[in-house]
Every structure is written in C-alpha cells, then in structure tokens.
PDB file of C-alpha atoms in Angstrom:
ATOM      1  CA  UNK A 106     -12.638 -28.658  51.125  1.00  0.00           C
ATOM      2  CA  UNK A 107     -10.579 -30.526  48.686  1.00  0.00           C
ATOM      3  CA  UNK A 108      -7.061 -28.818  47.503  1.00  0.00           C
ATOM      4  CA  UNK A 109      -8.274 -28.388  44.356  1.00  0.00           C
ATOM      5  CA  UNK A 110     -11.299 -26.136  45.777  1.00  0.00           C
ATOM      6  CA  UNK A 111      -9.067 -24.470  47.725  1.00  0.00           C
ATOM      7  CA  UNK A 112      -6.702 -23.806  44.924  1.00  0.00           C
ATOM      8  CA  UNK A 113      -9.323 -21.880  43.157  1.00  0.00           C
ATOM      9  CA  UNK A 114     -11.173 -19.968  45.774  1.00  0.00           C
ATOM     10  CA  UNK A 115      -7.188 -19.196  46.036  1.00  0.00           C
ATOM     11  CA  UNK A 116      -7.190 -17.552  42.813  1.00  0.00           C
ATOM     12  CA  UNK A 117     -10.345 -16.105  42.798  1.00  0.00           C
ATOM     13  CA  UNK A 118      -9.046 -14.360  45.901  1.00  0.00           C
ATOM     14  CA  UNK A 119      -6.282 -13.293  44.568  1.00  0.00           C
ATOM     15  CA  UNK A 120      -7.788 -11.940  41.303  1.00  0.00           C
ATOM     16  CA  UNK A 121     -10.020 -10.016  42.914  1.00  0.00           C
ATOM     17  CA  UNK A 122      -7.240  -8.203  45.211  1.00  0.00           C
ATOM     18  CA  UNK A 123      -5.437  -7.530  42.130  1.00  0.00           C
ATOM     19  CA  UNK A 124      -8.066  -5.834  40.306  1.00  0.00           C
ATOM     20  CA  UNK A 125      -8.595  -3.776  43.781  1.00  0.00           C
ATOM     21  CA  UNK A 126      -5.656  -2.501  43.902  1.00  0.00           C
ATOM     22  CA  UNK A 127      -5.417  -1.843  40.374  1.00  0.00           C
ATOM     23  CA  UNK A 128      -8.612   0.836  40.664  1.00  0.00           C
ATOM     24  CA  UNK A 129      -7.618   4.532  41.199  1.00  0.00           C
ATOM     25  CA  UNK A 130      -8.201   6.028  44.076  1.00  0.00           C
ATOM     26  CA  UNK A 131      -9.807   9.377  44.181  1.00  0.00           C
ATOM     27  CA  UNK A 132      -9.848   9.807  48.366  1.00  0.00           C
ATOM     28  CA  UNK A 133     -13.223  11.081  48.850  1.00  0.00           C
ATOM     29  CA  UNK A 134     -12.792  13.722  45.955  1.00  0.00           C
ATOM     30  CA  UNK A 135     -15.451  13.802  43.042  1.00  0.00           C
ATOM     31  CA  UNK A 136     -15.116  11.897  39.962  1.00  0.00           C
ATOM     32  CA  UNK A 137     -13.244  14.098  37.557  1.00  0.00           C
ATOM     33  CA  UNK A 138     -13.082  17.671  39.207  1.00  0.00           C
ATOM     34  CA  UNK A 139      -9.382  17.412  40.102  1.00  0.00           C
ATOM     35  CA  UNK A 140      -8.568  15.672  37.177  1.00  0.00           C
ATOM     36  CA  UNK A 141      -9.752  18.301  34.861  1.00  0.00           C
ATOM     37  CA  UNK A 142      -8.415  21.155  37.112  1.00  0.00           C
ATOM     38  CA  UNK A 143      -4.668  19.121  36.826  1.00  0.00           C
ATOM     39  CA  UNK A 144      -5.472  18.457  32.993  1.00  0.00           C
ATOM     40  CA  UNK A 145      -5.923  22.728  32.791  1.00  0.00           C
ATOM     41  CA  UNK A 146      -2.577  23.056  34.802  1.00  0.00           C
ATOM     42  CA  UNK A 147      -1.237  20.833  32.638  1.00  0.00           C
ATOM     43  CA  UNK A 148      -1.751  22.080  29.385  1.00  0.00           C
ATOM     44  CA  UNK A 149      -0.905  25.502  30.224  1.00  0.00           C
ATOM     45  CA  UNK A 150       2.182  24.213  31.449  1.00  0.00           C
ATOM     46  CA  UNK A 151       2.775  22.897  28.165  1.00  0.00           C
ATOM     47  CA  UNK A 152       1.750  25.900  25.901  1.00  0.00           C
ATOM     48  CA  UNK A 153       4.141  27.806  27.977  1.00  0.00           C
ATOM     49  CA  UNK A 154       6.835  25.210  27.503  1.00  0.00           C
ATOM     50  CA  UNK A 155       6.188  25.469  23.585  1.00  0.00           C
ATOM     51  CA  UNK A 156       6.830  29.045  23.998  1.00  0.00           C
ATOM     52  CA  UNK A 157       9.685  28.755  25.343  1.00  0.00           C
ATOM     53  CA  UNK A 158      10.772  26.133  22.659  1.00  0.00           C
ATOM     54  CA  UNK A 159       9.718  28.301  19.983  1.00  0.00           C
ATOM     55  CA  UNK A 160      11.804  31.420  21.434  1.00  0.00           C
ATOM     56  CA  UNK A 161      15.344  29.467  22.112  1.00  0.00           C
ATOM     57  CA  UNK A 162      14.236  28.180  18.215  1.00  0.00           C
ATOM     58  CA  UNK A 163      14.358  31.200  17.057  1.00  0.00           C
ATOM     59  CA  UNK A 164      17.081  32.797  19.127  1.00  0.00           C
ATOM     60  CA  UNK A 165      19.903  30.108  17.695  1.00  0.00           C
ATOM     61  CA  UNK A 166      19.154  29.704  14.359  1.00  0.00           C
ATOM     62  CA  UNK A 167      19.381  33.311  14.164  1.00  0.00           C
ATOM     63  CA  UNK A 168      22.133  34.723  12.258  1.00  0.00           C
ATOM     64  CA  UNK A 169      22.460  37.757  13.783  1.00  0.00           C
ATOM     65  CA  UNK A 170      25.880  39.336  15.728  1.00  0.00           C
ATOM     66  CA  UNK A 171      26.313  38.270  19.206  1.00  0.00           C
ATOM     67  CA  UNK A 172      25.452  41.815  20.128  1.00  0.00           C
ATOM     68  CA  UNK A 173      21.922  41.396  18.979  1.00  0.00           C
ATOM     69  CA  UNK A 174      21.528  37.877  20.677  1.00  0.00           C
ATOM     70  CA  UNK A 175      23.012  39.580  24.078  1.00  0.00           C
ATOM     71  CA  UNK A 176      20.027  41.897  23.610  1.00  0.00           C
ATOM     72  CA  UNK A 177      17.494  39.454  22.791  1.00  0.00           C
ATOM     73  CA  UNK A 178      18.627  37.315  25.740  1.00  0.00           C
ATOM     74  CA  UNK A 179      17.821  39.947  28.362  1.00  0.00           C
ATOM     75  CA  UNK A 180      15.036  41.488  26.468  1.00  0.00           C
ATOM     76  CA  UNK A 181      13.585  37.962  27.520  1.00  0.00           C
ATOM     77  CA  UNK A 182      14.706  37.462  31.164  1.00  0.00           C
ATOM     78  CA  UNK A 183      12.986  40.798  31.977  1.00  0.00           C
ATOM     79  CA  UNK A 184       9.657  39.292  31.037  1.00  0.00           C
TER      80      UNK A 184
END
C-alpha cells in the first residue's frame, strides 16, 4: 500500500468514527418513548415557570401599599 492509499483509507477511517460518535445513543431504550416522556416533563416545567413569571409580573408592577403586597406574598407561599 502506497502512502497515498493509506492516507485515504486514513480518512475514511476517521470519518466514519466521527459520524459514530456523533449518533445518539439511546442505551437499549426505544426510539422516542423517553424522549417524549422528558419532552412532557419539560413543558410542564415550563408552563409552571410562566406562571410563576406571570405572578412576580403582576405582583411588582402593582401599585398597591406594601401591606397588600405582604399579603399577596404569603397568600402565594401557602400554595
């Protein structure tokens, strides 16, 4: 074998490792159960994020006495 053949079975080599590597592993699971269970998790995890966005929104822009936002502020850690 020349060094130019061996300079391209070379990169063929090491092409193909690289797109190996580069696949995602799913360890024995099936394709796209856990995925979809994680997306669920995820997006609930979000809406309640956007909740919580939404609330602290609210709360500060508020123009209400400090009393009322004391109030408000525990009404909402008791949830």
């Amino acid at each position: 074998m020349t060094g130019a053949q061996l300079m391209v079975v070379l990169i063929v080599l090491i092409a193909v490792i690289g797109s190996v590597l580069k696949r995602p592993r799913h360890r024995g699971r099936q394709w796209g159960e856990p995925e979809q269970v994680e997306n669920a998790q995820l997006r609930d995890e979000v809406k309640q994020l956007k909740e919580r966005i939404h609330v602290l929104e609210r709360v500060i822009t508020d123009n209400r006495s400090s009393v009322d936002l004391d109030r408000e502020i525990e009404q909402l850690r008791d949830r």
